[in-house]
XYZ file of N, CA and C in Angstrom:
780
model
N -267.559 -100.140 -37.664
C -268.283 -101.565 -38.163
C -268.931 -102.285 -36.531
N -269.966 -103.276 -36.778
C -270.751 -103.397 -35.600
C -270.510 -105.024 -36.041
N -270.798 -105.721 -34.457
C -270.493 -107.041 -34.161
C -271.839 -107.711 -33.497
N -272.482 -108.313 -33.945
C -273.561 -109.121 -33.120
C -274.200 -110.570 -33.814
N -274.627 -111.141 -32.984
C -274.708 -112.036 -33.096
C -276.419 -112.829 -33.580
N -276.179 -113.358 -35.348
C -277.415 -113.506 -36.118
C -278.117 -114.498 -35.667
N -278.022 -115.159 -34.425
C -278.983 -116.506 -34.334
C -277.597 -117.960 -34.766
N -276.715 -117.656 -34.931
C -275.821 -119.104 -35.767
C -274.260 -118.405 -35.390
N -274.291 -117.468 -35.715
C -272.993 -117.175 -35.358
C -272.349 -115.133 -34.953
N -271.550 -115.083 -34.781
C -271.489 -113.368 -34.696
C -271.263 -112.865 -36.026
N -271.887 -111.661 -36.984
C -271.216 -111.498 -38.076
C -270.923 -110.246 -37.903
N -269.836 -108.829 -38.809
C -269.349 -108.189 -38.742
C -270.311 -107.302 -39.669
N -270.948 -106.246 -39.672
C -271.188 -105.695 -40.410
C -270.883 -104.155 -40.789
N -270.274 -103.119 -41.664
C -269.986 -101.768 -41.957
C -270.934 -101.414 -41.130
N -270.914 -99.899 -41.150
C -272.005 -98.615 -40.172
C -271.220 -97.733 -40.800
N -270.318 -97.475 -41.925
C -270.824 -96.226 -42.707
C -270.109 -96.480 -44.201
N -270.484 -96.021 -44.997
C -270.266 -95.785 -46.580
C -268.640 -96.156 -46.644
N -267.870 -95.757 -45.937
C -266.571 -95.448 -45.914
C -266.278 -96.857 -46.160
N -266.716 -97.912 -45.314
C -266.414 -99.222 -44.711
C -266.392 -100.381 -45.446
N -267.333 -100.216 -46.652
C -267.378 -100.748 -47.491
C -266.924 -101.373 -48.694
N -266.628 -102.843 -48.901
C -265.867 -102.787 -50.104
C -266.368 -102.669 -51.010
N -265.405 -102.745 -52.346
C -265.848 -102.651 -53.428
C -267.986 -103.233 -53.984
N -267.362 -104.644 -53.418
C -268.227 -105.656 -53.891
C -269.364 -105.001 -52.991
N -269.563 -104.372 -51.965
C -270.405 -104.434 -50.954
C -271.245 -102.952 -51.883
N -270.005 -102.143 -52.475
C -270.165 -100.622 -52.368
C -271.222 -100.736 -54.017
N -270.543 -101.693 -55.168
C -271.694 -101.857 -56.555
C -273.137 -102.344 -55.518
N -273.235 -103.527 -54.752
C -273.888 -103.615 -54.913
C -275.016 -102.914 -53.861
N -274.581 -101.701 -53.255
C -275.736 -100.563 -52.857
C -276.083 -99.682 -53.764
N -274.725 -99.384 -54.763
C -275.568 -99.172 -55.842
C -276.436 -99.463 -56.379
N -276.892 -101.030 -56.600
C -276.932 -101.824 -57.534
C -278.807 -101.215 -56.579
N -279.363 -101.875 -55.498
C -279.924 -101.576 -54.450
C -280.812 -100.228 -55.018
N -280.039 -98.960 -54.739
C -280.246 -97.854 -54.809
C -280.860 -97.534 -55.768
N -280.888 -98.349 -57.181
C -280.981 -97.750 -58.403
C -282.614 -98.725 -58.509
N -282.927 -100.120 -58.015
C -283.845 -100.719 -57.705
C -285.130 -100.129 -56.993
N -284.453 -99.493 -56.170
C -285.123 -98.244 -54.573
C -286.041 -97.774 -55.240
N -285.153 -96.628 -56.732
C -285.500 -95.739 -57.105
C -286.555 -95.928 -57.918
N -286.338 -97.026 -58.861
C -287.143 -97.127 -59.957
C -288.242 -97.746 -59.809
N -288.046 -98.216 -58.384
C -289.625 -99.297 -58.105
C -290.062 -98.743 -57.356
N -291.989 -98.407 -57.970
C -292.929 -98.259 -56.835
C -293.426 -99.146 -55.454
N -293.161 -100.242 -55.956
C -293.327 -101.515 -54.560
C -292.134 -101.951 -53.686
N -290.918 -101.227 -53.397
C -290.045 -101.178 -52.707
C -290.152 -100.175 -51.397
N -290.602 -100.821 -50.772
C -290.820 -99.601 -49.645
C -289.676 -99.294 -48.492
N -289.359 -98.472 -47.729
C -288.192 -97.949 -47.281
C -288.062 -98.851 -46.012
N -288.985 -99.926 -45.605
C -288.269 -100.842 -44.800
C -287.710 -102.139 -45.435
N -288.318 -102.538 -46.756
C -287.589 -103.583 -47.463
C -286.164 -103.468 -47.989
N -285.883 -101.324 -48.115
C -284.540 -101.583 -48.735
C -283.556 -101.752 -47.529
N -284.307 -101.285 -46.499
C -283.428 -101.840 -45.281
C -283.331 -103.067 -44.446
N -284.350 -104.162 -44.963
C -284.102 -104.874 -44.767
C -282.939 -106.233 -45.278
N -283.288 -105.595 -46.777
C -282.405 -105.970 -47.960
C -281.085 -105.975 -47.638
N -280.666 -104.507 -47.465
C -279.204 -104.127 -47.233
C -278.498 -105.244 -45.551
N -279.526 -105.162 -44.556
C -279.079 -105.739 -43.338
C -278.625 -107.066 -44.178
N -279.330 -107.344 -44.671
C -279.320 -109.061 -45.134
C -278.091 -109.397 -45.778
N -278.019 -108.329 -46.647
C -276.867 -108.276 -47.694
C -275.442 -108.620 -47.101
N -275.676 -107.505 -45.923
C -274.111 -106.890 -45.439
C -274.064 -107.984 -44.547
N -275.370 -108.975 -43.602
C -274.795 -109.804 -42.661
C -274.818 -111.328 -43.145
N -274.097 -111.415 -44.793
C -274.076 -112.045 -45.417
C -274.874 -113.228 -45.524
N -276.455 -112.928 -45.838
C -277.524 -113.336 -46.403
C -277.707 -113.740 -47.697
N -276.908 -113.127 -48.771
C -277.369 -113.161 -49.768
C -278.530 -112.648 -50.370
N -279.181 -113.341 -50.803
C -279.966 -113.159 -51.393
C -281.521 -113.771 -50.708
N -281.667 -114.111 -49.186
C -282.570 -114.177 -48.194
C -282.911 -113.289 -47.806
N -283.957 -113.007 -47.321
C -284.406 -111.402 -46.038
C -284.665 -112.029 -44.822
N -284.180 -111.030 -43.808
C -283.931 -112.014 -42.344
C -285.175 -111.755 -41.595
N -286.344 -111.367 -42.547
C -287.671 -111.317 -42.374
C -288.319 -112.845 -42.220
N -287.592 -113.597 -43.000
C -288.066 -114.939 -43.055
C -287.542 -115.745 -42.020
N -286.601 -115.369 -41.066
C -286.226 -116.312 -39.916
C -287.399 -116.177 -38.832
N -287.252 -117.358 -37.899
C -288.714 -117.389 -36.607
C -288.501 -115.816 -35.779
N -289.541 -115.194 -35.372
C -289.082 -114.495 -34.256
C -288.078 -114.449 -33.671
N -287.292 -115.193 -32.897
C -286.438 -114.972 -31.945
C -285.331 -114.642 -32.985
N -285.116 -115.175 -33.534
C -283.563 -114.689 -34.324
C -284.218 -113.295 -35.884
N -285.002 -113.353 -36.053
C -285.352 -111.760 -36.837
C -285.005 -110.758 -35.904
N -285.776 -111.251 -34.014
C -285.689 -109.903 -33.411
C -284.114 -109.044 -33.248
N -283.321 -110.363 -33.338
C -281.988 -110.423 -33.604
C -280.874 -108.864 -34.419
N -281.916 -109.283 -35.707
C -281.481 -108.376 -36.891
C -282.168 -106.926 -36.603
N -283.396 -107.469 -36.498
C -284.037 -105.984 -36.312
C -283.505 -105.022 -34.955
N -282.582 -105.810 -34.031
C -281.374 -105.053 -32.881
C -280.571 -104.006 -33.788
N -280.121 -105.119 -34.891
C -279.125 -104.332 -35.268
C -279.159 -103.690 -36.472
N -280.610 -103.249 -36.568
C -280.936 -102.794 -38.180
C -280.748 -101.296 -37.791
N -280.746 -100.474 -36.135
C -280.010 -99.011 -36.476
C -278.372 -98.836 -36.590
N -277.830 -99.943 -36.658
C -276.119 -99.654 -37.216
C -276.178 -99.382 -38.164
N -277.279 -99.357 -39.325
C -277.127 -99.451 -40.500
C -277.389 -97.634 -41.218
N -278.104 -96.849 -40.066
C -278.692 -96.078 -40.191
C -277.989 -94.476 -41.179
N -276.708 -94.646 -40.450
C -275.706 -94.170 -41.478
C -275.513 -94.033 -43.322
N -276.133 -95.199 -43.656
C -276.174 -95.516 -45.279
C -277.123 -94.668 -45.847
N -278.139 -94.211 -44.633
C -279.253 -93.012 -45.145
C -279.469 -91.893 -44.423
N -280.101 -91.164 -45.902
C -280.582 -89.792 -44.992
C -282.266 -89.498 -45.393
N -282.689 -88.390 -45.147
C -284.014 -87.936 -45.864
C -283.604 -86.556 -46.958
N -284.161 -86.952 -47.667
C -284.549 -85.562 -48.736
C -285.124 -84.920 -48.267
N -285.444 -83.563 -48.838
C -286.331 -82.524 -48.950
C -287.650 -82.632 -48.580
N -287.775 -84.207 -49.632
C -289.481 -84.479 -49.240
C -289.492 -85.512 -48.569
N -288.641 -85.248 -47.425
C -289.137 -86.896 -46.423
C -288.378 -87.839 -46.901
N -288.257 -88.125 -48.068
C -288.254 -89.175 -48.495
C -286.610 -90.032 -48.017
N -286.712 -91.362 -47.754
C -285.745 -92.235 -47.235
C -284.459 -92.055 -48.673
N -283.520 -91.749 -48.331
C -282.854 -92.100 -49.246
C -281.490 -92.456 -49.274
N -280.542 -93.514 -50.265
C -279.541 -94.234 -49.734
C -278.561 -92.719 -49.642
N -277.263 -92.999 -48.957
C -276.512 -92.047 -48.584
C -274.532 -92.001 -49.427
N -274.600 -91.527 -50.365
C -273.490 -91.763 -50.698
C -272.480 -90.451 -51.464
N -272.468 -89.990 -49.361
C -271.646 -88.346 -49.607
C -270.790 -89.038 -49.385
N -269.170 -89.009 -49.950
C -268.080 -89.464 -49.110
C -266.897 -88.946 -50.290
N -265.996 -88.661 -49.863
C -264.576 -88.457 -51.153
C -263.300 -89.198 -51.445
N -264.063 -90.849 -50.165
C -263.552 -91.899 -50.477
C -263.579 -91.992 -51.892
N -262.661 -93.048 -52.812
C -263.009 -93.382 -53.550
C -263.030 -94.873 -53.158
N -264.427 -95.616 -53.673
C -264.861 -96.700 -52.771
C -264.243 -97.916 -53.807
N -264.366 -97.082 -55.241
C -264.238 -98.036 -56.598
C -262.938 -97.951 -57.677
N -261.483 -98.121 -56.650
C -260.360 -97.307 -57.265
C -260.202 -98.321 -58.589
N -260.096 -99.607 -58.802
C -259.968 -100.306 -59.389
C -261.708 -101.088 -60.192
N -261.268 -101.221 -61.790
C -262.995 -101.919 -62.288
C -262.424 -102.207 -63.415
N -262.360 -103.737 -64.309
C -262.426 -104.422 -65.794
C -261.095 -103.869 -65.530
N -259.729 -103.333 -64.976
C -258.333 -103.204 -65.352
C -258.347 -101.347 -65.260
N -259.305 -101.235 -65.166
C -259.104 -99.382 -65.300
C -259.029 -98.862 -63.983
N -258.165 -97.866 -63.668
C -257.316 -97.619 -61.899
C -258.151 -95.980 -62.046
N -259.100 -95.605 -61.308
C -259.215 -94.325 -60.554
C -258.657 -93.612 -59.822
N -258.766 -92.454 -59.569
C -258.131 -91.668 -58.674
C -258.107 -92.497 -57.100
N -257.178 -92.042 -56.162
C -257.380 -91.972 -54.670
C -258.363 -91.224 -54.175
N -258.197 -91.047 -52.911
C -259.096 -90.950 -52.399
C -258.832 -88.999 -52.284
N -259.941 -88.249 -51.942
C -259.710 -87.360 -52.462
C -259.783 -86.563 -53.403
N -260.009 -87.801 -54.969
C -259.069 -87.964 -56.233
C -257.836 -87.462 -56.080
N -257.081 -87.801 -55.339
C -255.798 -87.882 -55.219
C -254.791 -88.339 -56.477
N -254.151 -87.601 -57.175
C -253.527 -88.687 -57.950
C -254.162 -87.994 -59.414
N -254.999 -87.163 -59.633
C -255.182 -86.453 -60.470
C -254.462 -85.275 -60.759
N -254.416 -84.462 -62.716
C -253.911 -83.964 -63.167
C -255.078 -82.061 -62.543
N -254.868 -81.159 -62.922
C -255.278 -80.188 -62.553
C -256.475 -80.061 -63.388
N -255.596 -80.584 -64.786
C -256.361 -80.365 -66.109
C -257.204 -80.917 -66.108
N -257.051 -82.262 -65.414
C -258.428 -83.164 -65.579
C -259.401 -82.592 -64.224
N -258.846 -81.713 -63.484
C -259.968 -81.404 -62.876
C -261.067 -80.622 -63.425
N -259.848 -79.879 -63.877
C -260.457 -78.625 -64.752
C -262.303 -78.467 -65.715
N -261.518 -79.762 -66.469
C -262.192 -80.560 -67.272
C -263.115 -80.833 -66.663
N -263.596 -82.084 -65.693
C -264.211 -82.414 -64.932
C -265.018 -81.958 -64.764
N -264.889 -80.409 -63.711
C -265.604 -79.396 -63.498
C -266.367 -78.593 -64.332
N -265.983 -78.174 -65.794
C -266.691 -77.906 -66.714
C -267.609 -78.268 -67.202
N -267.743 -80.087 -67.051
C -268.431 -80.432 -67.482
C -269.671 -80.911 -66.626
N -269.859 -80.597 -65.390
C -270.528 -80.658 -64.309
C -271.276 -79.200 -63.839
N -270.604 -77.898 -64.608
C -270.923 -77.059 -64.157
C -272.203 -76.845 -65.513
N -271.127 -77.247 -67.026
C -272.158 -77.138 -68.042
C -273.299 -78.062 -67.624
N -273.482 -79.259 -67.548
C -275.188 -79.937 -66.905
C -275.860 -78.909 -65.798
N -275.035 -78.660 -65.313
C -276.132 -77.655 -64.311
C -276.510 -76.655 -64.722
N -276.115 -75.755 -65.433
C -276.684 -74.791 -66.378
C -277.621 -75.108 -67.167
N -277.695 -76.003 -67.420
C -278.374 -76.413 -68.846
C -278.905 -77.557 -68.296
N -280.256 -77.613 -68.391
C -281.027 -79.183 -67.791
C -281.129 -79.886 -69.041
N -280.960 -79.433 -70.248
C -281.597 -80.364 -71.513
C -280.070 -81.042 -72.099
N -279.450 -80.734 -71.229
C -277.949 -81.188 -72.172
C -278.130 -82.742 -71.058
N -277.239 -83.909 -72.344
C -277.336 -85.112 -72.109
C -276.540 -85.401 -70.984
N -277.118 -85.726 -70.062
C -276.029 -86.040 -68.922
C -275.952 -87.738 -68.416
N -276.253 -88.841 -69.221
C -275.207 -89.480 -69.820
C -274.365 -89.584 -70.115
N -273.767 -88.489 -71.097
C -273.082 -88.323 -71.845
C -272.346 -87.434 -70.988
N -272.328 -86.548 -70.281
C -271.605 -85.949 -69.384
C -271.252 -86.499 -68.305
N -271.224 -87.467 -67.644
C -270.853 -88.723 -66.383
C -269.902 -89.578 -67.223
N -270.448 -89.237 -68.305
C -269.123 -90.594 -69.466
C -267.867 -90.167 -69.263
N -268.059 -88.731 -69.870
C -267.229 -87.996 -70.379
C -265.914 -88.082 -68.477
N -267.177 -87.280 -67.826
C -266.017 -87.668 -66.034
C -265.302 -89.070 -65.984
N -266.233 -90.098 -66.400
C -265.692 -91.536 -66.104
C -264.715 -91.868 -66.898
N -264.119 -91.290 -67.910
C -263.160 -91.861 -69.246
C -262.012 -90.787 -68.209
N -262.415 -89.541 -68.271
C -261.010 -88.987 -67.553
C -260.927 -89.319 -66.319
N -261.487 -89.700 -65.567
C -261.190 -90.196 -63.968
C -260.048 -91.598 -64.350
N -261.014 -92.460 -64.460
C -260.197 -93.659 -65.050
C -259.980 -94.003 -66.114
N -259.117 -92.698 -66.725
C -258.753 -93.036 -67.876
C -259.138 -94.102 -68.732
N -260.614 -93.959 -69.525
C -260.660 -94.775 -70.112
C -260.675 -94.327 -71.701
N -259.990 -95.349 -72.684
C -259.858 -94.930 -74.370
C -261.300 -94.329 -74.666
N -261.462 -93.540 -75.688
C -262.480 -93.446 -76.392
C -263.225 -94.571 -76.880
N -262.687 -95.501 -77.929
C -262.670 -96.966 -78.210
C -263.501 -97.763 -77.141
N -262.807 -97.398 -76.247
C -263.372 -99.047 -75.173
C -264.473 -98.861 -74.298
N -265.592 -99.704 -74.167
C -266.588 -99.271 -73.388
C -266.787 -98.485 -71.680
N -267.427 -97.921 -71.378
C -267.690 -97.346 -70.298
C -268.752 -98.066 -68.976
N -267.137 -98.672 -68.499
C -268.353 -100.042 -67.093
C -269.497 -99.454 -66.555
N -270.796 -100.078 -66.687
C -271.995 -99.124 -66.442
C -272.007 -98.322 -65.381
N -271.481 -99.130 -63.873
C -271.586 -98.148 -62.879
C -270.903 -96.897 -62.361
N -269.404 -97.102 -63.686
C -268.856 -95.329 -63.821
C -269.583 -94.599 -64.118
N -270.735 -94.846 -64.639
C -271.874 -93.353 -65.063
C -272.421 -92.899 -63.465
N -272.357 -93.285 -62.639
C -272.745 -93.148 -60.983
C -271.459 -92.733 -60.398
N -271.050 -93.812 -60.662
C -269.546 -93.584 -59.441
C -268.812 -92.031 -59.971
N -268.627 -92.357 -61.454
C -267.053 -91.332 -61.170
C -268.072 -90.095 -60.697
N -269.384 -89.625 -61.653
C -269.453 -87.847 -61.045
C -269.949 -87.593 -59.347
N -270.284 -88.935 -59.262
C -270.762 -88.433 -57.914
C -269.296 -88.592 -57.052
N -268.286 -88.949 -57.395
C -267.134 -89.024 -56.558
C -266.420 -87.613 -57.013
N -266.960 -87.305 -57.773
C -265.928 -86.088 -58.303
C -266.577 -84.522 -57.381
N -268.396 -84.452 -57.785
C -268.985 -84.045 -57.004
C -268.361 -83.981 -55.717
N -268.746 -85.036 -54.983
C -268.192 -84.994 -53.517
C -267.217 -84.383 -52.407
N -266.117 -84.062 -54.312
C -264.709 -83.546 -53.392
C -265.051 -82.086 -53.569
N -265.563 -81.897 -54.957
C -265.432 -80.375 -54.987
C -266.472 -79.960 -53.985
N -267.581 -80.305 -53.688
C -268.353 -79.457 -52.499
C -267.622 -80.092 -51.388
N -266.368 -79.963 -51.236
C -266.229 -80.379 -49.862
C -265.723 -79.030 -50.074
N -264.264 -79.422 -51.013
C -263.242 -77.833 -51.778
C -264.232 -77.105 -51.191
N -265.133 -75.944 -51.587
C -265.928 -75.696 -51.700
C -266.688 -74.867 -50.608
N -267.092 -75.754 -49.403
C -267.911 -75.505 -48.346
C -267.471 -76.140 -47.269
N -266.126 -76.480 -47.045
C -265.489 -76.927 -45.601
C -264.082 -76.901 -45.494
N -263.387 -76.750 -44.485
C -262.202 -77.072 -44.136
C -261.580 -78.512 -44.588
N -260.835 -78.156 -44.722
C -259.860 -79.960 -45.551
C -258.565 -79.936 -44.517
N -258.741 -81.599 -44.036
C -257.589 -81.339 -42.969
C -256.342 -81.867 -44.110
N -255.321 -81.084 -43.908
C -254.247 -82.106 -44.846
C -252.570 -82.018 -43.733
N -252.311 -83.152 -43.692
C -250.617 -83.082 -42.717
C -251.183 -82.738 -41.011
N -252.587 -82.816 -40.984
C -252.784 -82.758 -39.643
C -253.557 -80.933 -39.323
N -253.173 -80.263 -40.358
C -254.108 -79.188 -40.637
C -255.528 -78.598 -40.783
N -256.233 -77.588 -40.578
C -257.528 -77.411 -41.257
C -256.992 -76.566 -42.582
N -257.025 -76.632 -43.625
C -256.947 -75.535 -44.782
C -258.199 -75.718 -45.272
N -258.645 -73.837 -45.527
C -259.962 -73.623 -45.837
C -259.816 -73.317 -47.111
N -260.407 -73.774 -48.016
C -259.712 -73.627 -49.161
C -261.186 -72.456 -49.965
N -262.158 -71.961 -49.311
C -262.611 -71.164 -49.583
C -262.687 -69.828 -49.777
N -261.090 -69.801 -49.405
C -260.693 -68.621 -49.109
C -260.446 -67.908 -50.823
N -260.216 -68.721 -51.395
C -259.597 -68.720 -53.170
C -260.449 -68.148 -53.426
N -262.054 -68.611 -53.509
C -262.994 -67.857 -54.294
C -263.822 -66.513 -53.496
N -263.422 -66.561 -52.828
C -263.689 -64.710 -51.796
C -263.516 -64.005 -52.948
N -264.407 -63.167 -53.370
C -264.374 -61.744 -53.743
C -263.398 -60.596 -53.662
N -262.613 -59.861 -54.364
C -261.520 -59.182 -53.645
C -262.015 -58.195 -54.770
N -261.715 -56.677 -54.522
C -261.681 -55.592 -55.465
C -260.153 -56.103 -56.473
N -258.955 -55.912 -55.496
C -257.723 -56.196 -56.432
C -256.880 -56.939 -55.834
N -255.778 -57.138 -56.248
C -255.072 -58.528 -55.791
C -255.691 -59.870 -56.738
N -255.557 -61.047 -55.733
C -255.944 -62.613 -56.256
C -256.849 -62.141 -56.410
N -257.955 -62.563 -57.435
C -259.044 -62.220 -57.603
C -259.489 -63.601 -58.444
N -259.909 -64.608 -57.808
C -259.867 -66.242 -58.419
C -261.759 -66.167 -58.669
N -262.512 -65.378 -58.614
C -264.054 -65.143 -57.917
C -264.504 -64.124 -59.496
N -263.613 -64.703 -60.715
C -264.620 -63.697 -61.951
C -265.145 -64.368 -62.739
N -266.115 -65.124 -62.691
C -266.554 -65.878 -63.299
C -266.280 -67.145 -64.497
N -265.043 -67.382 -64.779
C -264.497 -68.057 -65.393
C -264.344 -69.894 -64.882
N -264.912 -69.608 -63.599
C -264.055 -71.155 -63.243
C -262.624 -71.093 -62.831
N -262.491 -72.423 -62.979
C -261.583 -73.416 -62.888
C -260.701 -73.308 -63.911
N -261.413 -73.509 -64.886
C -260.367 -72.713 -66.176
C -259.804 -71.686 -66.173
N -260.260 -70.036 -65.735
C -259.821 -69.172 -65.375
C -258.903 -69.456 -64.510
N -258.954 -70.330 -63.211
C -257.842 -70.105 -62.540
C -256.472 -71.093 -63.020
N -256.695 -71.795 -64.350
C -255.675 -72.226 -64.739
C -255.222 -70.872 -65.324
N -255.210 -70.454 -66.363
C -255.221 -69.047 -66.667
C -253.943 -68.000 -65.344
N -254.765 -68.307 -64.303
C -254.601 -66.918 -63.924
C -252.855 -68.003 -63.101
N -252.981 -69.050 -62.955
C -251.826 -69.953 -62.105
C -250.477 -69.584 -63.015
N -251.186 -70.147 -64.652
C -250.267 -69.689 -65.476
C -249.532 -68.725 -65.873
N -249.835 -67.676 -65.729
C -249.353 -66.031 -65.276
C -248.086 -66.073 -64.540
N -248.338 -66.429 -63.541
C -247.625 -66.233 -62.109
C -246.529 -67.195 -62.468
N -245.974 -68.352 -63.542
C -245.319 -69.287 -64.079
C -245.001 -69.451 -63.068
N -245.041 -70.458 -61.971
C -244.392 -70.984 -60.716
C -244.254 -72.334 -61.188
N -245.471 -72.984 -62.348
C -245.508 -74.296 -62.380
C -245.317 -74.103 -64.347
N -245.122 -72.845 -64.693
C -244.977 -73.138 -66.143
C -246.008 -72.347 -66.361
N -245.593 -72.834 -68.067
C -247.479 -72.459 -69.254
C -248.323 -73.369 -68.771
N -249.599 -72.807 -69.435
C -251.040 -73.135 -69.511
C -250.830 -74.945 -69.400
N -250.530 -75.396 -70.570
C -249.753 -76.762 -70.805
C -249.478 -77.200 -69.294
N -248.332 -76.718 -68.553
C -247.262 -77.183 -67.816
C -248.378 -77.206 -66.628
N -249.599 -76.338 -65.983
C -250.399 -76.140 -65.043
C -251.220 -77.550 -65.097
N -251.904 -77.108 -66.335
C -252.297 -78.452 -66.313
C -251.998 -80.291 -65.976
N -251.104 -80.669 -66.723
C -250.578 -81.654 -66.461
C -250.013 -81.522 -64.881
N -250.118 -80.593 -64.359
C -249.646 -80.519 -62.688
C -250.285 -80.791 -61.657
N -249.713 -81.663 -60.883
C -250.605 -82.467 -59.776
C -252.015 -81.339 -59.066
N -252.840 -81.734 -59.092
C -254.004 -80.378 -58.662
C -254.193 -80.642 -57.254
N -253.974 -81.104 -56.417
C -253.496 -80.554 -55.278
C -252.218 -79.572 -54.682
N -251.322 -79.954 -55.990
C -250.283 -78.965 -55.284
C -250.847 -77.854 -56.043
N -251.771 -77.672 -56.801
C -252.219 -76.233 -57.635
C -253.279 -75.699 -56.801
N -253.839 -77.000 -56.244
C -255.160 -75.833 -55.355
C -254.210 -75.186 -53.682
N -253.166 -75.849 -53.202
C -252.046 -75.279 -52.133
C -251.637 -74.630 -52.367
N -250.721 -73.712 -53.679
C -250.334 -72.692 -53.842
C -251.282 -71.730 -53.975
N -252.633 -72.255 -54.864
C -253.718 -71.090 -54.721
C -254.090 -70.477 -53.482
N -254.232 -71.431 -52.285
C -254.736 -71.345 -50.903
C -253.390 -70.247 -50.623
N -252.546 -70.073 -50.677
C -250.882 -69.734 -49.730
C -251.079 -68.243 -50.890
N -251.376 -68.176 -51.852
C -251.750 -66.735 -52.333
C -252.228 -65.958 -51.649
N -253.916 -66.540 -51.539
C -254.685 -66.019 -51.285
C -254.833 -65.759 -49.745
N -254.087 -66.408 -49.033
C -254.093 -66.315 -47.887
C -252.801 -65.140 -47.475
N -252.189 -65.218 -48.596
C -250.768 -64.187 -47.866
C -251.565 -62.929 -48.590
N -252.137 -62.970 -49.222
C -252.726 -61.522 -50.259
C -253.906 -60.837 -48.807
N -255.188 -61.761 -48.399
C -255.561 -61.528 -46.950
C -255.074 -60.951 -45.944
N -254.013 -61.441 -45.997
C -253.447 -61.436 -44.439
C -252.284 -60.112 -44.330
N -252.163 -59.791 -45.923
C -251.700 -58.667 -45.853
C -252.471 -57.208 -46.081
N -253.713 -57.579 -46.561
C -254.453 -56.632 -46.714
C -254.909 -56.007 -45.383
N -254.897 -57.350 -44.252
C -255.760 -56.698 -43.330
C -254.707 -55.925 -42.591
N -253.573 -55.792 -42.522
C -252.308 -55.548 -42.466
C -251.691 -53.727 -42.596
N -252.990 -53.454 -43.876
C -252.859 -52.399 -44.682
C -251.900 -51.691 -45.822
N -250.971 -53.141 -45.397
C -250.435 -52.900 -46.830
C -250.900 -53.066 -48.636
């Protein structure tokens, strides 16, 4: 959070996406959508609108103020840098890369916790299969896929309408966590755990890189009997299953290095 004097009072603004309230987060998604759809909204206009909103100006932009007060906002503008990044084409893009669930509840529907805490392994594999399907088939109905993920993560019955914002938020949150699991060590209880070893190829032993993805892993875990059968694995806590997989692969790699 950052505090600055706006010419009338001291205001406090978030400086990272994790600090946003649900209302601010939803506004940021709406603003990002308008920016993506409008050829007339410049990068400067996007950043001015965002800071103006965060500073509590509502629909008013600080560029309308007299130069002395406007200068105070321009000096604070760099504090919002973390909300944006440059794409491969150099264009400024809003930044939504966080495993924190900034929208835990909407219209009475409750989603998972941060890092998808609380979901079952079956729910995770179902969503990962949907993500994999649309990535491998550009012709797939992306909106239908995103809606599917929203229903799974927020327990939305088939007969109920999906809150529109979840078509963006639910798959974005899921992708963010999946990317972390597959690319970076994750801190759990103060220790860095590198879940990437689960997917390291091995000629024998516990090899989960068999091209069947997370569904294949479900059958592998079920065969061990630790959690029970396939249905029991699917109903087990996602992170408990993942930690079990990590432990199995870690022990296998450790014994292999010792020549056992």
